[in-house]
Every structure is written in structure tokens, then in C-alpha cells.
Short mmCIF file of C-alpha atoms in Angstrom, two decimals:
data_model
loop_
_atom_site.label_atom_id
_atom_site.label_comp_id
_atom_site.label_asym_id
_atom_site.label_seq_id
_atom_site.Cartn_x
_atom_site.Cartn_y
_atom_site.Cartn_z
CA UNK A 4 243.49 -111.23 -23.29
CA UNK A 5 243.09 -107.88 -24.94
CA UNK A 6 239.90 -106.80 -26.23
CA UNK A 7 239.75 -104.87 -29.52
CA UNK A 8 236.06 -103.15 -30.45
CA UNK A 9 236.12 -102.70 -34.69
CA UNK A 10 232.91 -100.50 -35.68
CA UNK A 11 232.17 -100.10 -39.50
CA UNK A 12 229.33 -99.05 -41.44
CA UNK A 13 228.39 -102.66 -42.91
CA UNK A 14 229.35 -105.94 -43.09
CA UNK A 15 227.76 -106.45 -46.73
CA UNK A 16 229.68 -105.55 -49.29
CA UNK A 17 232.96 -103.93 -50.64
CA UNK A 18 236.29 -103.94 -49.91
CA UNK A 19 236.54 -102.00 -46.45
CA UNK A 20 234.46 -104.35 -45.02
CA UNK A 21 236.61 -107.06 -46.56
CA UNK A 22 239.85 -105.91 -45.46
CA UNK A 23 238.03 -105.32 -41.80
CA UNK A 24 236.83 -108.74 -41.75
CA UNK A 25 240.77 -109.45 -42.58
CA UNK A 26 242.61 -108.02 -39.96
CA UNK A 27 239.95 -109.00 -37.58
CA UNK A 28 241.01 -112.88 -38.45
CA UNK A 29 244.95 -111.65 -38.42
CA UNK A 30 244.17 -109.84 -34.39
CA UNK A 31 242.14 -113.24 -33.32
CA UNK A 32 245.29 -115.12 -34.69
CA UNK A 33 247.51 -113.10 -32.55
CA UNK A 34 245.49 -114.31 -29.80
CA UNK A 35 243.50 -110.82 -29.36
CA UNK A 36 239.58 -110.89 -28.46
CA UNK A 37 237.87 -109.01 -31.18
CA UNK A 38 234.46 -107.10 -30.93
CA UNK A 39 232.77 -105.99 -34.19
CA UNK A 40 229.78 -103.85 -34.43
CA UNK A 41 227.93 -102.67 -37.90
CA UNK A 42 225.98 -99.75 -37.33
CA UNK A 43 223.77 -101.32 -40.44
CA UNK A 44 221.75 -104.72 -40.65
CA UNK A 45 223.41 -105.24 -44.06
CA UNK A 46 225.54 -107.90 -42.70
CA UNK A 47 226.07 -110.59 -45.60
CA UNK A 48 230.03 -111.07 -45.45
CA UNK A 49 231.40 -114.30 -43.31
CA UNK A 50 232.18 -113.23 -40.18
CA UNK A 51 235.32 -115.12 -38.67
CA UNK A 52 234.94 -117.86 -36.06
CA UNK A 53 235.65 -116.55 -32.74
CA UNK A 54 234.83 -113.01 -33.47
CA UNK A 55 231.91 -110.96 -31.31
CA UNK A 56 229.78 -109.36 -34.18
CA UNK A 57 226.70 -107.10 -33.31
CA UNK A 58 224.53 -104.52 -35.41
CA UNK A 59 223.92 -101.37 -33.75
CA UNK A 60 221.19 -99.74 -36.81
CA UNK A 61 219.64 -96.41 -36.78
CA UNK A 62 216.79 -95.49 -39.36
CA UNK A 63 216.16 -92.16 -39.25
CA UNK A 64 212.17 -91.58 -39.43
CA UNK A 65 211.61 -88.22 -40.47
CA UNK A 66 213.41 -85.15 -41.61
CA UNK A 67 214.18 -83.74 -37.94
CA UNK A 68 216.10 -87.58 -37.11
CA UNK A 69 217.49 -87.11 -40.63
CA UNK A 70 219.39 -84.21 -39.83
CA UNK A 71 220.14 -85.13 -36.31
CA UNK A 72 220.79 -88.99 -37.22
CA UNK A 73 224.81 -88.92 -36.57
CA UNK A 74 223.98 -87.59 -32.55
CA UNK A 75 220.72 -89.93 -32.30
CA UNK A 76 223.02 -92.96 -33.63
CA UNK A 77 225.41 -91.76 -30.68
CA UNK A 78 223.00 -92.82 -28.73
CA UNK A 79 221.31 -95.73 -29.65
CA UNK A 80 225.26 -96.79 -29.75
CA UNK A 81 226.36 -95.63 -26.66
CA UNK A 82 223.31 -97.58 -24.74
CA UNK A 83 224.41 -100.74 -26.77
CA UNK A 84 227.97 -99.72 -25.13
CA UNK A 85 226.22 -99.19 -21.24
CA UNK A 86 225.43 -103.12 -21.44
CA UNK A 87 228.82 -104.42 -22.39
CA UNK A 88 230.50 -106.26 -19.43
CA UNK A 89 233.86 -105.77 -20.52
CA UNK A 90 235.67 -102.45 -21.32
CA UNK A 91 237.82 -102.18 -24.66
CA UNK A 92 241.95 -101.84 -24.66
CA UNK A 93 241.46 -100.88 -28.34
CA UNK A 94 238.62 -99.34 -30.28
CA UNK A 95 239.02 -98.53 -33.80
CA UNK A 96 236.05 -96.69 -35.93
CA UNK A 97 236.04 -97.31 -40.49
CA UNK A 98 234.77 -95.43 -42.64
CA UNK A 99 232.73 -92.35 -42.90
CA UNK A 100 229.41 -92.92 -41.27
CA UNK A 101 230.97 -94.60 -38.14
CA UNK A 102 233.42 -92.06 -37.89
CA UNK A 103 230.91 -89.74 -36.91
CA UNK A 104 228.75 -91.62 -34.78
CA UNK A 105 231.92 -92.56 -33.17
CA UNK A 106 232.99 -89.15 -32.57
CA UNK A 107 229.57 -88.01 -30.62
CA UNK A 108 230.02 -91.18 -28.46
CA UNK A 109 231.71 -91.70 -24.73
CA UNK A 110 234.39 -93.63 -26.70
CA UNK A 111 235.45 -90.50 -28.71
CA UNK A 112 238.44 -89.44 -27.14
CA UNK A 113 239.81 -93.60 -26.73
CA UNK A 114 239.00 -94.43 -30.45
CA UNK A 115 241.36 -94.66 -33.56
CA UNK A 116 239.60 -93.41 -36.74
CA UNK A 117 240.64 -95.45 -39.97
CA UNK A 118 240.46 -93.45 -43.08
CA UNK A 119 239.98 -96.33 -45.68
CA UNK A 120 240.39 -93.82 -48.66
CA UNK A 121 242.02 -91.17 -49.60
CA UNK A 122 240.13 -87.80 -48.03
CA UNK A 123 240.88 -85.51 -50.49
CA UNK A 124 239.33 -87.36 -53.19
CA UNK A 125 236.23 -89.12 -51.34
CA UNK A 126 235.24 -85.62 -49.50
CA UNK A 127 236.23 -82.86 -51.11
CA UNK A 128 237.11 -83.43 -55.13
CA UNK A 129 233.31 -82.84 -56.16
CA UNK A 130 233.23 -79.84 -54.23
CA UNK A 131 233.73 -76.41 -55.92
CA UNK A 132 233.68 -73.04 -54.72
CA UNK A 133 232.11 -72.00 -50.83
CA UNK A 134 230.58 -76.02 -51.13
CA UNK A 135 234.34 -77.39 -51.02
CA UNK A 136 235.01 -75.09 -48.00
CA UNK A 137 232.16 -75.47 -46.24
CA UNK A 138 233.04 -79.28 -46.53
CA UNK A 139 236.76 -78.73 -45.70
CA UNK A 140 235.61 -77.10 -42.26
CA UNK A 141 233.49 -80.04 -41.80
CA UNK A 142 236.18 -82.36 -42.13
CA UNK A 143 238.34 -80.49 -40.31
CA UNK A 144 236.03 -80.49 -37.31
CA UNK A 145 235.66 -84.07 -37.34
CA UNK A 146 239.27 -85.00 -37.25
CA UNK A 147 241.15 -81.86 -35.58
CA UNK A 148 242.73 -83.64 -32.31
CA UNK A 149 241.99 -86.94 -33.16
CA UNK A 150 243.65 -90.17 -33.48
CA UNK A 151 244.18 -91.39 -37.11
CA UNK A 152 245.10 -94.45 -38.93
CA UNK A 153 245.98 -94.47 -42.67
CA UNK A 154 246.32 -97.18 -44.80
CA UNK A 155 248.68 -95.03 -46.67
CA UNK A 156 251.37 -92.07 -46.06
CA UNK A 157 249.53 -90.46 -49.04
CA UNK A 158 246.52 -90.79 -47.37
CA UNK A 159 248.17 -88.95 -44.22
CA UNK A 160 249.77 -86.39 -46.74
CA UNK A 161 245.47 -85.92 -48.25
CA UNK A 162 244.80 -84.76 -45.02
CA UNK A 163 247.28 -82.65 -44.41
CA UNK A 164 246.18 -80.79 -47.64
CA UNK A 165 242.65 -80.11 -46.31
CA UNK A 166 244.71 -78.66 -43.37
CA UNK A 167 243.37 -80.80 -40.45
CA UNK A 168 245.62 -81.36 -37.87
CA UNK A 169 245.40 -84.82 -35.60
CA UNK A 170 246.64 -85.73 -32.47
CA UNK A 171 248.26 -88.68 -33.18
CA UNK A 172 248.59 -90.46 -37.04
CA UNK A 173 249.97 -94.07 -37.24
CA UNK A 174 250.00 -95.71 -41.19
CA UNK A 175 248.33 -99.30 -40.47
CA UNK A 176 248.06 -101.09 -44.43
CA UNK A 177 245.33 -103.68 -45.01
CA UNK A 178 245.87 -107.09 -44.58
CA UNK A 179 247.52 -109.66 -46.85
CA UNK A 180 246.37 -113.06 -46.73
CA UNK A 181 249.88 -114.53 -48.54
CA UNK A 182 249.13 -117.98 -47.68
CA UNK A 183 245.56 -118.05 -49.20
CA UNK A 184 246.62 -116.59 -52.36
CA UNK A 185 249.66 -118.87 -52.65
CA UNK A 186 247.23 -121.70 -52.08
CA UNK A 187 244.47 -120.28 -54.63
CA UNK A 188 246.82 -119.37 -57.00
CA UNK A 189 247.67 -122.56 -57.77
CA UNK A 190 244.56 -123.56 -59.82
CA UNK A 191 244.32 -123.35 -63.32
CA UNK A 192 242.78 -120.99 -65.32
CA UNK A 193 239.69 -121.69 -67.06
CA UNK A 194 240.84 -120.65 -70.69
CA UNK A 195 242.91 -123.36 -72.12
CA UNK A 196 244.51 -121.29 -74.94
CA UNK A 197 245.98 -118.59 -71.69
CA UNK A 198 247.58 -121.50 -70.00
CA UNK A 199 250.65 -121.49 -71.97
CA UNK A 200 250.59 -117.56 -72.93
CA UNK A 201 251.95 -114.87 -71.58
CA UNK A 202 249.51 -111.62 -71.38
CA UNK A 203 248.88 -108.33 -69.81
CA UNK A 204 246.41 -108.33 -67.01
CA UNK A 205 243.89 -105.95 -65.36
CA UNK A 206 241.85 -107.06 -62.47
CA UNK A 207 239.43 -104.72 -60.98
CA UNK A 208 236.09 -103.33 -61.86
CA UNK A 209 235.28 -102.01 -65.51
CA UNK A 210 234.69 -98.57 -64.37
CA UNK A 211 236.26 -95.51 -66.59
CA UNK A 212 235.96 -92.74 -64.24
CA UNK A 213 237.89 -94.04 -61.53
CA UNK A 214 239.95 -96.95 -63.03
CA UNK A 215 240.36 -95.44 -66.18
CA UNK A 216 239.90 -98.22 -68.76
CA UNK A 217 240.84 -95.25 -71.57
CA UNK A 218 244.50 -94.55 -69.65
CA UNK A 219 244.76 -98.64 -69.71
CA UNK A 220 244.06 -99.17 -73.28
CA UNK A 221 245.41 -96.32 -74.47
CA UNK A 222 248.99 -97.34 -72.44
CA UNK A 223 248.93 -100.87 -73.65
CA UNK A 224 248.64 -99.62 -77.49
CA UNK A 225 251.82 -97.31 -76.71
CA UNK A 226 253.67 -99.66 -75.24
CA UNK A 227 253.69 -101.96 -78.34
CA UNK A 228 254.00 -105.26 -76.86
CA UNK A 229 252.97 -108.34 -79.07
CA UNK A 230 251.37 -109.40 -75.40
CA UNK A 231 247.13 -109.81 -75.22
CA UNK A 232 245.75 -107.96 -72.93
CA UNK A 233 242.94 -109.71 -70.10
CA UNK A 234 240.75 -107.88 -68.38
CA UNK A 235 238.83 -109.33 -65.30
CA UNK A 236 235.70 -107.79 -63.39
CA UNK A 237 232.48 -106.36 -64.33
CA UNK A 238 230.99 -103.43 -65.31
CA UNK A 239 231.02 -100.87 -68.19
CA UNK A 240 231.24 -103.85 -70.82
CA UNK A 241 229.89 -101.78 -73.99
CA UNK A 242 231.88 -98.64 -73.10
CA UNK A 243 234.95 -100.89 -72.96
CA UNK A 244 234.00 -102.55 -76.00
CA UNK A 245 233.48 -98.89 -77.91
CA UNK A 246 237.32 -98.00 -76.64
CA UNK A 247 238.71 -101.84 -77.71
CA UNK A 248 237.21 -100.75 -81.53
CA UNK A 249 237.78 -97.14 -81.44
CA UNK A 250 241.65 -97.90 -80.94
CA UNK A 251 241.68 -101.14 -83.16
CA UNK A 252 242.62 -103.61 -80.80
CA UNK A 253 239.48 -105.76 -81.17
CA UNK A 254 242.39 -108.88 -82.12
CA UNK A 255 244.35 -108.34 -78.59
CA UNK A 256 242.05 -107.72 -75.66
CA UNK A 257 240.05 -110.26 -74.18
CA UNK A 258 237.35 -109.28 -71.24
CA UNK A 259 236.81 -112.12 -68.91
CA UNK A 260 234.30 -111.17 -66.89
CA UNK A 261 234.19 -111.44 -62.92
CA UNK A 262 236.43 -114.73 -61.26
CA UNK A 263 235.73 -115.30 -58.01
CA UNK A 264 239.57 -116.99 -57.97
CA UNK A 265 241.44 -113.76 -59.73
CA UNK A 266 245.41 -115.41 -58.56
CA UNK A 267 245.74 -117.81 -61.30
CA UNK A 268 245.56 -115.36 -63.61
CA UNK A 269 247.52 -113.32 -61.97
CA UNK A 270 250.17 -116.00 -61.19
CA UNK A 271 250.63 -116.69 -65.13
CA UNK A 272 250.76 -112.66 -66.35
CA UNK A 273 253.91 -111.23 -67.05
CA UNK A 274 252.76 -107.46 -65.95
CA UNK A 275 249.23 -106.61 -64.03
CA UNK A 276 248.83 -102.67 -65.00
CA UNK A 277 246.62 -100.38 -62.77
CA UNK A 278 245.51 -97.02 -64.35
CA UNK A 279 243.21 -95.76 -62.11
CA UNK A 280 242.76 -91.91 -61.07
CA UNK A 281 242.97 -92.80 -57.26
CA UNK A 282 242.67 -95.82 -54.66
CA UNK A 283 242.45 -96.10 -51.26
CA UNK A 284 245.07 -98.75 -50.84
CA UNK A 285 245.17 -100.58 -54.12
CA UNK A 286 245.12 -104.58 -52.50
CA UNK A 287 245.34 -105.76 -56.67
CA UNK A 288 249.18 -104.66 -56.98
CA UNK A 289 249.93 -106.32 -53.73
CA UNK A 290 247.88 -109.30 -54.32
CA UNK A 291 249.77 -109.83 -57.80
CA UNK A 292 253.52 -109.08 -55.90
CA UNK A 293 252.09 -112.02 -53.95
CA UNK A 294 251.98 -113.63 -56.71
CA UNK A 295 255.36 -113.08 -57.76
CA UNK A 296 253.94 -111.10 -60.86
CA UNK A 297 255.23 -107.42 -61.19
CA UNK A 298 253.20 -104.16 -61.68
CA UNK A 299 253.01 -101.14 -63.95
CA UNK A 300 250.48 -98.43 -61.99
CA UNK A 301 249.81 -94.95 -62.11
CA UNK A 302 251.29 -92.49 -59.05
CA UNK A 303 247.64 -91.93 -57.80
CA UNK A 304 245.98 -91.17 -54.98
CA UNK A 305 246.68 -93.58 -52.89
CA UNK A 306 249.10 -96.40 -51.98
CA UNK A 307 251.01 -96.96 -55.81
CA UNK A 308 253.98 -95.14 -54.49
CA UNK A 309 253.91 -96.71 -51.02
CA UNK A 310 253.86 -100.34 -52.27
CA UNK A 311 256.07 -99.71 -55.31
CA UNK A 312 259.51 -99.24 -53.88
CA UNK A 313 263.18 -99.71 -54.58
CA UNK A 314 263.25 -101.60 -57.92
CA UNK A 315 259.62 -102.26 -58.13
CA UNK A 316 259.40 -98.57 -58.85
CA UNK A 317 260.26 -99.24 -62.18
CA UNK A 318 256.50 -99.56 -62.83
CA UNK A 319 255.04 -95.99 -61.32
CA UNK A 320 254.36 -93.67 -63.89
CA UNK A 321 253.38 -90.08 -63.92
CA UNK A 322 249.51 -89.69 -63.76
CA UNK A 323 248.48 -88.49 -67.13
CA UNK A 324 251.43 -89.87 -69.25
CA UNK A 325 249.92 -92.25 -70.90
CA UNK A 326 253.45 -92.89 -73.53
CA UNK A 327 255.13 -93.45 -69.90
CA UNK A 328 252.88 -95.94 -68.85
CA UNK A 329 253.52 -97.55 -72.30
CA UNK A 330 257.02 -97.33 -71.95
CA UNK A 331 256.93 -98.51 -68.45
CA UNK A 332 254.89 -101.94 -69.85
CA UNK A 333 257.48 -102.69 -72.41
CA UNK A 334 260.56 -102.11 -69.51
CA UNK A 335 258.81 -104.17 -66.95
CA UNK A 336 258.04 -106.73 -69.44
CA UNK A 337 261.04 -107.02 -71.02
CA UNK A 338 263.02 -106.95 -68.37
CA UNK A 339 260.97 -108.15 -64.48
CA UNK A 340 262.34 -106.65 -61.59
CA UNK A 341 262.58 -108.97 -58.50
CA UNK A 342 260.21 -109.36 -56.06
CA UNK A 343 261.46 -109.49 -52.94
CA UNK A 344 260.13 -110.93 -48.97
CA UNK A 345 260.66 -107.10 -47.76
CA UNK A 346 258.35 -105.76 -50.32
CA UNK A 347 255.33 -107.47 -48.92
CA UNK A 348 256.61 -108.12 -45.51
CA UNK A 349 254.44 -104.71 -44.09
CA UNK A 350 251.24 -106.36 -45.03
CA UNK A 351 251.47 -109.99 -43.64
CA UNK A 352 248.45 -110.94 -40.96
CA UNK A 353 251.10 -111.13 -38.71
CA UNK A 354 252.53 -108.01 -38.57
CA UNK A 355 249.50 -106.11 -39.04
CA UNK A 356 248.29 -107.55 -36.03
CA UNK A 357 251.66 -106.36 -33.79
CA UNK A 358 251.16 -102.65 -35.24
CA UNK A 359 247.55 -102.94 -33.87
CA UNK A 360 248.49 -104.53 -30.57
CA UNK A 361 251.57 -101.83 -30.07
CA UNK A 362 248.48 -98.95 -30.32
CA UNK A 363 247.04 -100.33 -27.47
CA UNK A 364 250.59 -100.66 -25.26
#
């Protein structure tokens, strides 16, 4: 059986270590043994049954370990590695911190490096001036000549920009659980009076700076649909409750809060709307195609215009144009555009786990 070694920061929280914790229960499905190590003790998340899990921690414990703590992780990681009885036909390193312990390992010429995000804007975007270059050389360095996955083509395309140049690039999306969202979606939604209404959705955290609740409000206004508006997720409540007065529309949003079960709300929308500046790969808009319910999103950084194709790219709209996204709500909502099989087809379990397996052939 082939042996696949997944190493990621932490096993806590967020939704890298979600979508890790996915495909690692779409490769043991496909009948591949599956290794995961968290170079953290924050380990919180279920693992899945049949999975290998270990924590491989570092604390640095002064300034000198500090500095040196990716090369002394290296270590403490590679000796963890000595022990192992079996060697690895796959070994594939998320997120930040683990790739660079990775890369000062013995496994840093086999490994895959999974960018989770998009580069550009994670590393670089809140650099200026010698800072941002002394950061692109630093990236550079630590993925010249190696072997990248991308959840994305724009993430591919964000690297390319800060000029580093791989030895190999394969685009590998996240991991769509179709069959538990079909099943979950079928519950009902707690608010009686939204059982029999159609609405505008957002799902996602309240956040302005990244998900740009102004862009969504301000969009929804244009677009002049008699449709409320729901919001689910937490977060900047009284900001969002400032912009809801400040642009009168007090009588047509509605803020939920957090649902742990988000899919029979989307099920019942007519439109789910993304506004955010950039993703990594936005798993809302293909969680709500699962759903059968179509999307208006910005073109950000990254995944919109991957997942948004043929028809369904009714609903990608320039990044600033806020009277385009507008527009785009009233089109989509007025008139749905089918959701096919192929436009989800890339991110089934199943065939997420044979573009992992044909890496290691």
C-alpha cells in the first residue's frame, strides 16, 4: 500500500488544517496509508480513523534558537524521521512554517510544498520598499527548484510574479465532501420566516479588510433586488452594523451569527455573493455550487476565476466595481445559470485522491 507523509503546522484550527484533514480521509478512501505530523501540540481537530498522526514541536528557548528555530526544527524532525520503519512514496509539506522546516530536512529534495494561499498576498503585500525585496529573495530562496502544489492556477501565476522559478508545479484543489453537504443540507433552517423566502447570502467571517463587508453591502444596494440579504459568521458585528445604517438598509439585512450547519442556508438562497479582496481557494462558492445555489464573487486573488467557468462566469466581476457586482446580483438572480456535474467534478474526494496518487507514479 502506498504511504503518504502530510506535515502541517497544526491540527487546531482554520481551514488549511481542515481541508488537510480532508484529503487525508479522501487518500485513506483510495486505499492509501496516510502519515500526518504537526510540527505544533495544538492538535484539537478530529483526526480520521485509520490515519498515523504525530506532533513533532519545537519551542524555541532563547533568542539564539529563535533565530535558528527553522534549522533546529530540522532536526528535532529529521530524528523523529531516523525512527520511522517505513520510508514514504509521497511526502507533502502545508503551509508556511513547515515549508521551511521541511526544506532544511533529508526529505527536501522528495517533498511537494503546498502553497495553501495565494503568495503574493500572504508574503509580500505588507511589504514596501527594500522590506518587500528583501522578502521576495527570501521567498525566492525557499522555493527556487522545488516541487509545488497550488490549490489554484492563480496561485501558480502569484508566484510567478515574485519571479521564483520551481522545478515542477502541479494545481491540486482542496477537497469537496459532496456527499456530506448533500446530506447536511437537507436540514432546515432555524428561522421560520427564511424557510419560504428567497434571500441573498454571505457565509464567511465578518471581517472588512479581507472579505470586504463594505464591497458586499455596497453591491447588494446597487443591485436593487427586493431580496434580504443573510449574513452568517462572526466577527466585526458593530462595524457591520455602522455600514447596514450608514447605507439605510437596517429593513433588509439580517446577521445570523456563526452555524455550525451553513448548507441549509445555502441550499434555500437564490445567489451566495463573495466580495472579498483575496482567498486562497474560496471552499464557500464551491460548497454553495454543491448546493446547487449559484455565485456572484469578485475576480480576486485566488480561485473565483478557476471555479467560475463557462456559464457560471456570469457571476465574476471586476475587483473594485462595485455597480458590476450589483449588476451581476440582479443577472444571476434573475436569471440562474445551470450548475453542472463538470463544474465540481475537479474537487470530488475521489479525484483528488488520483491527482495525489499519480504524483507519486
Amino acid at each position: 500500500m502506498p504511504h503518504v507523509l502530510l506535515v502541517i503546522d497544526q491540527l487546531a484550527s482554520g481551514g488549511a488544517p481542515r481541508s488537510v484533514l480532508k484529503l487525508t480521509r479522501a487518500l485513506l478512501d483510495s486505499h492509501i496509508r496516510v502519515s500526518l505530523i504537526s510540527l505544533s501540540d495544538r492538535v484539537g481537530l478530529p483526526i480520521p480513523e485509520g490515519a498515523e498522526w504525530h506532533v513533532v514541536p519545537f519551542t524555541s528557548a532563547n533568542r539564539w534558537e529563535k533565530l535558528r528555530r527553522y534549522q533546529l526544527h530540522a532536526r528535532r524532525f529529521d530524528d523523529f524521521l531516523a525512527r520511522q520503519e517505513t520510508p514514504f512514496d509521497l511526502v507533502v509539506a502545508n503551509l508556511h512554517q513547515a515549508h521551511q522546516v521541511v526544506s532544511r530536512s533529508t526529505l527536501a529534495k522528495q517533498a511537494w510544498y503546498c502553497i495553501r494561499s495565494d503568495p503574493w498576498q500572504e508574503l509580500l503585500s505588507n511589504k514596501r520598499g527594500w522590506r518587500r525585496g528583501i522578502k521576495r529573495h527570501k521567498v525566492r530562496r525557499l522555493y527556487d527548484s522545488k516541487r509545488i502544489i497550488a490549490l489554484s492556477r492563480t496561485n501558480l501565476e502569484s508566484l510567478e510574479r515574485i519571479g521564483s522559478q520551481p522545478q515542477a508545479t502541479r494545481v491540486i484543489p482542496n477537497v469537496l465532501q459532496v456527499e456530506n453537504i448533500h446530506r447536511l443540507m437537507q436540514a432546515r433552517i432555524a428561522e421560520p420566516e427564511l424557510q419560504d423566502t428567497d434571500f441573498c447570502l454571505f457565509v464567511g467571517r465578518l471581517n472588512f479588510r479581507q472579505k470586504r463587508l463594505d464591497r458586499l453591502l455596497e453591491g447588494y444596494l446597487a443591485s436593487g433586488v427586493d431580496l434580504p440579504l443573510v449574513l452568517i459568521g462572526d466577527g466585526e458585528d458593530e462595524r457591520l452594523q455602522q455600514e447596514v445604517i450608514r447605507l439605510g438598509l437596517q429593513d433588509r439585512v439580517r446577521a445570523l451569527g456563526g452555524r455550525n450547519n451553513p448548507y441549509p442556508y445555502m441550499r434555500r438562497a437564490s445567489v451566495l455573493l463573495l466580495s472579498s479582496d483575496y482567498e486562497g481557494l474560496p471552499n464557500v462558492l464551491l460548497e454553495s455550487l454543491a448546493c446547487d445555489t449559484p455565485v456572484v464573487s469578485t475576480d480576486c486573488l485566488s480561485g473565483p476565476r478557476d471555479i467560475l467557468v463557462g456559464e457560471l462566469a456570469r457571476g465574476l466581476v471586476p475587483l473594485e466595481d462595485t455597480q458590476a457586482f450589483g449588476r451581476a446580483i440582479r443577472d444571476i438572480t434573475d436569471h440562474p445559470p445551470t450548475i453542472r456535474h463538470e463544474h465540481i467534478a475537479p474537487y470530488l474526494p475521489q479525484t483528488v485522491a488520483a491527482a495525489y496518487r499519480e504524483l507519486m507514479e
